[in-house]
Amino acid sequence: QVEFVSANPTGPLHVGHGRGAAYGATLANLLQAVGYQVHREYYVNDAGRQMDILATSVWLRYLQFNNIDISFPVNGYKGDYIGDIVAELQVEHGDNYTHSAAEVMQGLPADEPDGGDKEIQIDALVERARVLLGDNRYRFIFELALNSILDDIRADLEEFGVVYDEWYSERSLVEKGLVKAKNFKNNKNKSAYLYVLTPRGIEAKTRISMNFLKRKMKEYEALRLEIEQLQKDLELDNDAAKDKAGSGA
């Protein structure tokens, strides 16, 4: 397996990623050329805080687009690509995802320009977005942003001549099992588990677990066949060695 590039799906690729793509693709091609079975993987970092900051950044720009007078956080994602995602959101849902500036900002800690901590402020904004939007709407923005950026990354790499066998989601590792009681107990944001504990949430986790199992079974079958072939090759080598020894006797 060769895993390479694997840039966070929070923005477009840059020149440094292109270098990694060239190096990784060349290495994979060389390994394949000398007889290895090569699996090219892009590990998609689609879980964790940065993805939540991305989703919240899209929502805040969307509010500004809909004439909500709100300051954009220092720690938000500011690239032009955010505007492209906002345009998609606007087409899909119009102004249905808007909330007033007072609802969004009430009681939040100050941002860095006002003497606050930018990390604390953006985390508070993420939590406010989750509460005001609810799980379904927040998840829609999250997935829209993720898929839009991944589509661009995939297109750029394909133009560069780099194609992967698998785009492996980090969330599939995080979500492959049901909620663990210890994690729930130690997590301060227990409301984040509410959707997971609904029948729909459990169904989604079950589906993810089944997909994970199918993928691992496929990998196991490929490995089994490879081992069988190696055993056959060794048997042929042994037979050839015996024949050679016999003819020289």
XYZ file of N, CA and C in Angstrom:
747
model
N 0.841 -1.195 0.000
C 0.000 0.000 0.000
C 0.875 1.244 0.000
N 0.539 2.194 -0.874
C 1.234 3.480 -0.904
C 0.192 4.568 -0.666
N 0.325 5.252 0.462
C -0.591 6.351 0.794
C 0.169 7.655 0.623
N -0.365 8.551 -0.204
C 0.356 9.790 -0.470
C -0.598 10.939 -0.768
N -0.066 12.144 -0.678
C -0.762 13.438 -0.729
C -1.639 13.593 0.520
N -2.821 13.008 0.514
C -3.697 12.980 1.697
C -3.804 14.336 2.392
N -3.924 15.391 1.589
C -4.090 16.735 2.146
C -5.448 16.864 2.834
N -5.498 17.657 3.894
C -6.775 17.904 4.555
C -7.777 18.491 3.564
N -9.001 17.983 3.520
C -10.001 18.519 2.578
C -10.656 19.789 3.103
N -9.803 20.753 3.456
C -10.293 22.045 3.939
C -9.954 23.167 2.969
N -9.363 22.813 1.845
C -9.010 23.805 0.837
C -8.330 23.151 -0.345
N -8.054 23.924 -1.398
C -7.452 23.372 -2.610
C -6.017 22.889 -2.379
N -5.531 22.068 -3.313
C -4.143 21.641 -3.285
C -3.219 22.802 -3.639
N -1.970 22.727 -3.160
C -0.976 23.724 -3.536
C 0.249 23.011 -4.127
N 1.277 23.782 -4.444
C 2.443 23.236 -5.139
C 3.117 22.127 -4.328
N 3.171 22.299 -3.012
C 3.779 21.273 -2.167
C 3.068 19.934 -2.286
N 1.746 19.973 -2.405
C 0.994 18.729 -2.594
C 1.330 18.101 -3.948
N 1.575 18.950 -4.952
C 1.948 18.432 -6.271
C 3.251 17.662 -6.216
N 4.198 18.141 -5.420
C 5.470 17.427 -5.251
C 5.229 16.058 -4.620
N 4.374 16.037 -3.573
C 4.055 14.772 -2.928
C 3.346 13.815 -3.868
N 2.485 14.366 -4.727
C 1.758 13.532 -5.698
C 2.720 12.901 -6.692
N 3.664 13.691 -7.204
C 4.637 13.176 -8.172
C 5.509 12.088 -7.539
N 5.963 12.338 -6.319
C 6.827 11.373 -5.631
C 6.060 10.079 -5.342
N 4.862 10.210 -4.786
C 4.083 9.025 -4.418
C 3.668 8.197 -5.619
N 3.213 8.877 -6.673
C 2.788 8.159 -7.875
C 3.965 7.443 -8.529
N 5.119 8.095 -8.567
C 6.312 7.483 -9.160
C 6.746 6.252 -8.373
N 6.733 6.374 -7.046
C 7.098 5.240 -6.197
C 6.145 4.065 -6.427
N 4.839 4.357 -6.473
C 3.854 3.292 -6.694
C 4.058 2.629 -8.049
N 4.335 3.422 -9.078
C 4.554 2.879 -10.419
C 5.809 1.999 -10.475
N 6.854 2.428 -9.781
C 8.092 1.637 -9.760
C 7.883 0.302 -9.050
N 7.173 0.347 -7.921
C 6.891 -0.892 -7.192
C 6.073 -1.855 -8.047
N 5.104 -1.304 -8.756
C 4.268 -2.139 -9.631
C 5.099 -2.714 -10.774
N 6.018 -1.909 -11.301
C 6.827 -2.346 -12.440
C 7.731 -3.519 -12.096
N 8.147 -3.608 -10.831
C 9.046 -4.710 -10.450
C 8.273 -5.884 -9.845
N 6.947 -5.840 -9.949
C 6.165 -7.021 -9.609
C 5.315 -6.965 -8.367
N 5.355 -5.848 -7.642
C 4.521 -5.759 -6.446
C 3.076 -5.444 -6.817
N 2.155 -5.956 -5.997
C 0.749 -5.572 -6.124
C 0.566 -4.292 -5.305
N 0.273 -3.199 -5.973
C 0.270 -1.881 -5.327
C -1.154 -1.362 -5.161
N -1.442 -0.893 -3.962
C -2.742 -0.277 -3.661
C -2.480 1.192 -3.344
N -2.959 2.093 -4.205
C -2.731 3.529 -4.034
C -3.887 4.124 -3.216
N -3.557 4.758 -2.110
C -4.600 5.249 -1.204
C -4.429 6.733 -0.888
N -5.568 7.419 -0.901
C -5.642 8.794 -0.391
C -6.407 8.719 0.920
N -5.733 9.071 2.009
C -6.367 9.033 3.331
C -7.072 10.371 3.556
N -8.394 10.330 3.575
C -9.195 11.560 3.663
C -9.377 11.948 5.127
N -8.770 13.051 5.525
C -8.870 13.536 6.903
C -10.176 14.305 7.089
N -11.279 13.566 7.120
C -12.597 14.194 7.155
C -13.244 14.138 8.536
N -12.433 14.015 9.570
C -12.950 14.020 10.942
C -12.140 15.024 11.753
N -12.744 15.533 12.796
C -11.988 16.396 13.699
C -12.313 17.872 13.577
N -11.601 18.636 14.340
C -11.889 20.058 14.563
C -11.802 20.902 13.292
N -10.795 20.661 12.464
C -10.624 21.504 11.274
C -11.810 21.392 10.320
N -12.393 20.205 10.235
C -13.565 20.046 9.374
C -14.758 20.807 9.940
N -14.871 20.848 11.263
C -15.945 21.633 11.878
C -15.727 23.124 11.654
N -14.482 23.555 11.705
C -14.182 24.966 11.427
C -14.524 25.295 9.976
N -14.243 24.359 9.063
C -14.599 24.566 7.653
C -16.109 24.733 7.493
N -16.885 23.824 8.070
C -18.341 23.894 7.949
C -18.878 25.197 8.539
N -18.346 25.597 9.682
C -18.788 26.835 10.326
C -18.395 28.050 9.495
N -17.219 28.017 8.875
C -16.780 29.125 8.008
C -17.731 29.295 6.831
N -18.143 28.169 6.230
C -19.087 28.226 5.117
C -20.402 28.856 5.581
N -20.882 28.435 6.738
C -22.161 28.960 7.238
C -22.079 30.457 7.530
N -20.980 30.910 8.122
C -20.833 32.331 8.436
C -20.752 33.174 7.163
N -20.047 32.699 6.147
C -20.017 33.416 4.863
C -21.404 33.410 4.212
N -22.126 32.335 4.387
C -23.495 32.240 3.882
C -24.379 33.291 4.562
N -24.218 33.468 5.873
C -24.978 34.496 6.581
C -24.644 35.880 6.039
N -23.362 36.135 5.811
C -22.962 37.428 5.240
C -23.552 37.613 3.848
N -23.555 36.554 3.064
C -24.138 36.615 1.716
C -25.610 37.000 1.784
N -26.280 36.570 2.847
C -27.697 36.876 3.027
C -27.926 38.131 3.886
N -26.919 39.007 3.868
C -27.019 40.337 4.492
C -27.171 40.303 6.007
N -26.636 39.261 6.639
C -26.560 39.230 8.091
C -25.251 39.900 8.488
N -25.356 40.977 9.256
C -24.187 41.772 9.622
C -23.412 41.081 10.741
N -22.442 40.293 10.339
C -21.699 39.494 11.315
C -20.221 39.515 10.959
N -19.358 39.601 11.979
C -17.913 39.624 11.743
C -17.409 38.209 11.492
N -16.488 38.108 10.550
C -15.923 36.787 10.256
C -14.748 36.534 11.193
N -14.663 35.344 11.772
C -13.626 35.074 12.772
C -12.223 35.011 12.173
N -11.257 35.416 12.989
C -9.855 35.365 12.573
C -9.449 33.951 12.192
N -9.974 32.958 12.910
C -9.557 31.571 12.705
C -10.416 30.818 11.698
N -11.305 31.517 10.989
C -12.115 30.859 9.972
C -11.348 30.703 8.667
N -11.849 29.848 7.788
C -11.256 29.673 6.458
C -11.755 30.788 5.543
N -10.815 31.481 4.895
C -11.154 32.717 4.179
C -10.985 32.640 2.663
N -10.580 31.511 2.124
C -10.304 31.420 0.695
C -11.530 31.657 -0.172
N -11.275 32.028 -1.433
C -12.371 32.276 -2.379
C -13.234 31.039 -2.592
N -12.652 29.855 -2.417
C -13.408 28.616 -2.621
C -14.584 28.505 -1.652
N -14.490 29.174 -0.502
C -15.607 29.175 0.454
C -16.834 29.813 -0.201
N -16.597 30.877 -0.973
C -17.703 31.532 -1.676
C -18.381 30.621 -2.681
N -17.605 29.758 -3.325
C -18.193 28.811 -4.288
C -19.111 27.816 -3.577
N -18.698 27.371 -2.391
C -19.536 26.443 -1.623
C -20.793 27.143 -1.133
N -20.642 28.390 -0.710
C -21.803 29.190 -0.281
C -22.809 29.315 -1.413
N -22.323 29.518 -2.634
C -23.227 29.638 -3.781
C -24.037 28.360 -3.972
N -23.395 27.202 -3.783
C -24.125 25.931 -3.877
C -25.180 25.825 -2.787
N -24.811 26.230 -1.576
C -25.755 26.183 -0.463
C -26.943 27.095 -0.715
N -26.672 28.268 -1.279
C -27.742 29.226 -1.571
C -28.705 28.660 -2.613
N -28.164 28.003 -3.627
C -29.014 27.405 -4.662
C -29.892 26.313 -4.068
N -29.317 25.522 -3.175
C -30.048 24.393 -2.591
C -31.126 24.843 -1.607
N -30.807 25.861 -0.787
C -31.696 26.160 0.342
C -32.061 27.637 0.503
N -31.671 28.477 -0.445
C -32.035 29.885 -0.323
C -31.545 30.450 1.001
N -32.417 31.213 1.691
C -32.024 31.793 2.967
C -32.563 31.000 4.161
N -32.906 29.740 3.945
C -33.533 28.928 5.001
C -32.599 28.613 6.167
N -31.299 28.758 5.953
C -30.349 28.422 7.003
C -29.863 29.662 7.765
N -30.526 30.792 7.568
C -30.081 32.029 8.210
C -30.585 32.138 9.649
N -29.802 32.839 10.450
C -30.162 33.233 11.808
C -29.641 34.652 12.014
N -30.241 35.364 12.937
C -29.837 36.750 13.169
C -28.448 36.807 13.792
N -27.787 37.961 13.614
C -26.463 38.151 14.206
C -26.524 38.016 15.725
N -27.620 38.479 16.319
C -27.769 38.392 17.776
C -27.808 36.940 18.228
N -28.537 36.103 17.486
C -28.609 34.686 17.840
C -27.239 34.021 17.749
N -26.498 34.392 16.725
C -25.196 33.761 16.495
C -24.158 34.216 17.515
N -24.124 35.504 17.822
C -23.024 36.065 18.597
C -23.304 36.226 20.083
N -24.542 36.098 20.494
C -24.888 36.367 21.894
C -24.104 35.476 22.860
N -23.383 36.147 23.774
C -22.668 35.436 24.828
C -21.386 34.762 24.408
N -20.955 34.915 23.151
C -19.728 34.254 22.699
C -18.493 34.990 23.209
N -17.395 34.285 23.444
C -16.145 34.949 23.846
C -15.614 35.826 22.714
N -14.802 36.803 23.086
C -14.258 37.754 22.113
C -13.241 37.095 21.200
N -13.144 37.630 19.976
C -12.135 37.169 19.029
C -10.818 37.890 19.317
N -9.761 37.491 18.639
C -8.424 38.015 18.889
C -8.311 39.535 18.752
N -8.881 40.159 17.698
C -8.755 41.615 17.579
C -9.378 42.384 18.750
N -10.301 41.735 19.462
C -10.958 42.384 20.604
C -10.377 41.927 21.936
N -9.174 41.358 21.863
C -8.492 40.960 23.084
C -8.790 39.541 23.547
N -9.519 38.771 22.743
C -9.862 37.406 23.119
C -8.906 36.374 22.547
N -9.260 35.132 22.719
C -8.479 33.999 22.211
C -9.185 33.465 20.963
N -8.495 33.485 19.817
C -9.131 33.089 18.563
C -9.518 31.614 18.560
N -8.752 30.772 19.284
C -9.061 29.341 19.327
C -10.350 29.092 20.113
N -10.474 29.748 21.250
C -11.681 29.602 22.068
C -12.892 30.148 21.322
N -12.698 31.260 20.625
C -13.820 31.890 19.927
C -14.347 31.036 18.790
N -13.442 30.429 17.994
C -13.904 29.622 16.859
C -14.575 28.345 17.355
N -14.071 27.780 18.445
C -14.715 26.586 19.006
C -16.132 26.916 19.491
N -16.293 28.101 20.066
C -17.622 28.518 20.520
C -18.553 28.735 19.330
N -18.023 29.260 18.241
C -18.831 29.454 17.030
C -19.257 28.115 16.425
N -18.365 27.148 16.429
C -18.714 25.808 15.929
C -19.880 25.244 16.732
N -19.783 25.347 18.046
C -20.844 24.829 18.902
C -22.154 25.592 18.676
N -22.063 26.912 18.483
C -23.269 27.705 18.227
C -23.907 27.293 16.896
N -23.078 27.044 15.892
C -23.598 26.600 14.593
C -24.343 25.280 14.738
N -23.777 24.355 15.492
C -24.422 23.054 15.707
C -25.780 23.225 16.379
N -25.839 24.097 17.382
C -27.072 24.278 18.141
C -28.144 24.955 17.295
N -27.786 26.040 16.613
C -28.774 26.797 15.847
C -29.256 26.040 14.608
N -28.348 25.343 13.954
C -28.720 24.635 12.734
C -29.392 23.292 13.015
N -29.029 22.669 14.113
C -29.493 21.307 14.348
C -28.621 20.331 13.569
N -28.710 19.059 13.920
C -27.796 18.077 13.347
C -27.937 17.948 11.837
N -29.160 17.864 11.329
C -29.358 17.612 9.893
C -28.821 18.749 9.036
N -29.134 19.989 9.411
C -28.673 21.129 8.611
C -27.171 21.339 8.746
N -26.669 21.160 9.950
C -25.217 21.278 10.134
C -24.500 20.209 9.313
N -25.015 18.985 9.355
C -24.396 17.899 8.611
C -24.457 18.143 7.110
N -25.533 18.772 6.638
C -25.632 19.067 5.212
C -24.518 20.015 4.790
N -24.299 21.079 5.558
C -23.236 22.038 5.232
C -21.871 21.359 5.311
N -21.671 20.547 6.337
C -20.416 19.813 6.515
C -20.123 18.954 5.284
N -21.115 18.155 4.874
C -20.922 17.255 3.733
C -20.770 18.028 2.430
N -21.514 19.116 2.275
C -21.411 19.937 1.066
C -20.002 20.490 0.914
N -19.462 21.029 2.002
C -18.111 21.585 1.959
C -17.085 20.495 1.687
N -17.201 19.382 2.389
C -16.264 18.268 2.205
C -16.269 17.761 0.774
N -17.447 17.473 0.241
C -17.545 16.876 -1.096
C -17.113 17.862 -2.182
N -17.418 19.145 -1.998
C -17.003 20.149 -2.979
C -15.487 20.218 -3.080
N -14.817 20.239 -1.931
C -13.358 20.329 -1.923
C -12.728 19.026 -2.407
N -13.284 17.901 -1.992
C -12.751 16.619 -2.463
C -12.883 16.468 -3.971
N -13.993 16.934 -4.524
C -14.175 16.866 -5.975
C -13.087 17.667 -6.689
N -12.767 18.843 -6.157
C -11.710 19.669 -6.756
C -10.343 18.996 -6.625
N -10.080 18.435 -5.453
C -8.800 17.748 -5.237
C -8.661 16.567 -6.189
N -9.730 15.775 -6.299
C -9.707 14.602 -7.180
C -9.479 15.028 -8.639
N -10.162 16.088 -9.061
C -10.020 16.565 -10.445
C -8.601 17.057 -10.709
N -8.020 17.797 -9.756
C -6.654 18.307 -9.930
C -5.655 17.153 -10.040
N -5.810 16.149 -9.205
C -4.882 15.022 -9.225
C -5.022 14.204 -10.510
N -6.240 14.037 -10.972
C -6.453 13.292 -12.219
C -5.839 14.027 -13.402
N -5.948 15.355 -13.410
C -5.303 16.143 -14.478
C -3.786 15.993 -14.419
N -3.277 15.754 -13.222
C -1.843 15.569 -13.014
C -1.416 14.135 -13.319
N -2.403 13.283 -13.627
C -2.103 11.899 -13.963
C -2.058 10.962 -12.776
N -2.638 11.383 -11.646
C -2.611 10.572 -10.429
C -4.011 10.051 -10.141
N -4.155 8.725 -10.118
C -5.445 8.086 -9.840
C -5.256 7.105 -8.689
N -6.199 7.102 -7.766
C -6.098 6.251 -6.581
C -7.010 5.032 -6.695
N -6.602 3.969 -6.011
C -7.461 2.787 -5.896
C -8.520 2.986 -4.822
N -8.208 3.821 -3.836
C -9.158 4.013 -2.734
C -8.968 5.389 -2.098
N -10.111 6.017 -1.786
C -10.139 7.246 -0.992
C -10.694 6.824 0.366
N -9.811 6.697 1.339
C -10.186 6.089 2.623
C -10.551 7.169 3.642
N -11.770 7.104 4.141
C -12.288 8.124 5.051
C -11.821 7.892 6.483
N -11.258 8.941 7.080
C -10.877 8.868 8.488
C -12.100 8.633 9.375
N -13.238 9.196 8.962
C -14.452 9.020 9.758
C -14.876 7.558 9.845
N -14.519 6.767 8.830
C -14.877 5.343 8.875
C -14.152 4.636 10.013
N -12.981 5.162 10.398
C -12.270 4.608 11.550
C -12.926 5.064 12.850
N -13.309 6.323 12.877
C -13.913 6.889 14.080
C -15.296 6.299 14.324
N -16.030 6.082 13.231
C -17.446 5.727 13.349
C -17.754 4.252 13.093
N -16.742 3.427 12.956
C -17.023 2.042 12.566
C -17.719 1.240 13.658
N -17.635 1.704 14.922
C -18.349 1.038 16.009
C -19.382 1.977 16.605
N -20.278 1.424 17.450
C -21.243 2.249 18.155
C -20.535 3.047 19.246
N -21.249 4.013 19.824
C -20.654 4.903 20.815
C -20.143 4.107 22.012
N -18.915 4.365 22.424
C -18.363 3.704 23.598
C -18.735 4.499 24.847
N -19.164 3.794 25.880
C -19.648 4.453 27.089
C -18.588 5.356 27.710
N -17.318 4.938 27.660
C -16.258 5.737 28.254
C -16.100 7.066 27.530
N -16.150 7.019 26.181
C -16.042 8.255 25.410
C -17.199 9.197 25.728
N -18.395 8.621 25.830
C -19.580 9.429 26.134
C -19.455 10.073 27.518
N -18.987 9.291 28.486
C -18.864 9.788 29.850
C -17.865 10.932 29.938
N -16.745 10.822 29.215
C -15.675 11.812 29.316
C -15.875 13.025 28.434
N -16.808 12.946 27.478
C -17.013 14.053 26.543
C -17.883 15.128 27.184
N -17.384 16.367 27.164
C -18.139 17.469 27.751
C -19.336 17.864 26.884
N -19.235 17.590 25.579
C -20.298 17.971 24.650
C -21.190 16.762 24.378
N -21.945 16.314 25.372
C -22.756 15.104 25.234
C -23.878 15.280 24.226
N -24.275 16.523 23.953
C -25.348 16.741 22.973
C -24.927 16.309 21.580
N -23.616 16.250 21.344
C -23.126 15.822 20.022
C -23.456 14.356 19.753
N -23.775 13.580 20.811
C -24.089 12.168 20.653
C -25.575 11.910 20.408
N -26.406 12.947 20.479
C -27.841 12.727 20.418
C -28.266 12.036 19.132
N -27.737 12.510 17.989
C -28.116 11.911 16.709
C -27.660 10.461 16.630
N -26.448 10.191 17.156
C -25.890 8.845 17.099
C -26.790 7.842 17.816
N -27.448 8.280 18.875
C -28.250 7.386 19.689
C -29.676 7.230 19.190
N -30.036 7.917 18.123
C -31.363 7.733 17.532
C -31.341 6.499 16.629
N -32.513 5.933 16.295
C -32.539 4.783 15.368
C -31.842 5.082 14.048
N -32.005 6.308 13.559
C -31.367 6.671 12.291
C -29.841 6.718 12.440
N -29.392 7.239 13.574
C -27.953 7.299 13.808
C -27.342 5.922 13.939
N -28.022 5.036 14.665
C -27.536 3.665 14.819
C -27.525 2.945 13.475
N -28.548 3.188 12.663
C -28.596 2.583 11.327
C -27.412 3.045 10.486
N -27.085 4.340 10.583
C -25.958 4.873 9.815
C -24.647 4.231 10.266
N -24.476 4.067 11.563
C -23.254 3.453 12.067
C -23.160 1.979 11.668
N -24.304 1.295 11.679
C -24.326 -0.099 11.247
C -23.922 -0.218 9.786
N -24.430 0.683 8.961
C -24.083 0.678 7.543
C -22.583 0.900 7.347
N -22.021 1.841 8.106
C -20.589 2.116 8.012
C -19.781 0.886 8.431
N -20.237 0.221 9.506
C -19.545 -0.981 9.985
C -19.579 -2.093 8.943
N -20.725 -2.266 8.266
C -20.851 -3.301 7.234
C -19.934 -2.993 6.057
N -19.871 -1.730 5.657
C -18.988 -1.343 4.547
C -17.527 -1.583 4.913
N -17.187 -1.269 6.172
C -15.821 -1.502 6.643
C -15.488 -2.989 6.602
N -16.438 -3.829 7.053
C -16.230 -5.275 7.059
C -16.065 -5.813 5.642
N -16.899 -5.325 4.708
C -16.792 -5.778 3.322
C -15.434 -5.422 2.735
N -14.954 -4.207 3.042
C -13.658 -3.786 2.520
C -12.540 -4.666 3.072
N -12.619 -4.992 4.366
C -11.582 -5.822 4.979
C -11.638 -7.256 4.450
N -12.831 -7.769 4.176
C -12.959 -9.100 3.598
C -12.345 -9.139 2.197
N -12.537 -8.064 1.460
C -11.963 -7.976 0.116
C -10.433 -7.953 0.203
N -9.907 -7.187 1.170
C -8.462 -7.135 1.353
C -7.923 -8.506 1.772
N -8.666 -9.190 2.648
C -8.251 -10.523 3.088
C -8.209 -11.497 1.914
N -9.234 -11.457 1.059
C -9.296 -12.368 -0.083
C -8.128 -12.129 -1.033
N -7.802 -10.838 -1.256
C -6.678 -10.514 -2.132
C -5.369 -11.034 -1.539
N -5.210 -10.880 -0.212
C -4.007 -11.366 0.453
C -3.927 -12.894 0.402
N -5.062 -13.564 0.585
C -5.095 -15.031 0.534
C -4.648 -15.541 -0.826
N -5.157 -14.917 -1.886
C -4.787 -15.327 -3.242
C -3.302 -15.089 -3.512
N -2.787 -13.980 -2.966
C -1.372 -13.675 -3.150
C -0.505 -14.718 -2.447
N -0.918 -15.130 -1.245
C -0.171 -16.153 -0.503
C -0.204 -17.484 -1.251
N -1.368 -17.853 -1.779
C -1.487 -19.093 -2.537
C -0.547 -19.087 -3.742
N -0.464 -17.928 -4.425
C 0.404 -17.832 -5.589
C 1.868 -17.967 -5.193
N 2.237 -17.363 -4.069
C 3.608 -17.472 -3.581
C 3.944 -18.917 -3.235
N 2.985 -19.629 -2.622
C 3.206 -21.034 -2.292
C 3.413 -21.875 -3.544
N 2.616 -21.606 -4.594
C 2.773 -22.320 -5.856
C 4.134 -22.038 -6.480
N 4.560 -20.760 -6.406
C 5.866 -20.391 -6.963
C 6.989 -21.110 -6.219
N 6.860 -21.210 -4.896
C 7.880 -21.903 -4.108
C 7.923 -23.389 -4.441
N 6.748 -23.989 -4.637
C 6.693 -25.410 -5.007
C 7.360 -25.646 -6.347
N 7.109 -24.737 -7.320
C 7.748 -24.861 -8.636
C 9.259 -24.724 -8.530
N 9.718 -23.779 -7.675
C 11.159 -23.595 -7.490
C 11.786 -24.840 -6.873
N 11.074 -25.425 -5.898
C 11.591 -26.645 -5.254
C 11.660 -27.799 -6.247
N 10.615 -27.937 -7.068
C 10.605 -29.006 -8.069
C 11.739 -28.823 -9.059
N 11.946 -27.545 -9.476
C 13.019 -27.273 -10.433
C 14.386 -27.601 -9.831
N 14.540 -27.271 -8.544
C 15.816 -27.538 -7.863
C 16.069 -29.051 -7.783
N 15.019 -29.818 -7.492
C 15.145 -31.274 -7.407
C 15.506 -31.866 -8.762
N 14.840 -31.357 -9.840
C 15.129 -31.860 -11.184
C 16.587 -31.586 -11.557
N 17.034 -30.381 -11.187
C 18.414 -29.994 -11.516
C 19.407 -30.868 -10.759
N 19.075 -31.124 -9.492
C 19.958 -31.982 -8.678
C 19.980 -33.402 -9.239
N 18.801 -33.885 -9.690
C 18.710 -35.239 -10.224
C 19.467 -35.389 -11.528
N 19.396 -34.387 -12.380
C 20.075 -34.482 -13.689
C 21.569 -34.373 -13.532
N 22.005 -33.747 -12.460
C 23.467 -33.597 -12.261
C 24.085 -34.772 -11.545
N 23.227 -35.687 -11.054
C 23.729 -36.816 -10.263
C 24.439 -37.830 -11.138
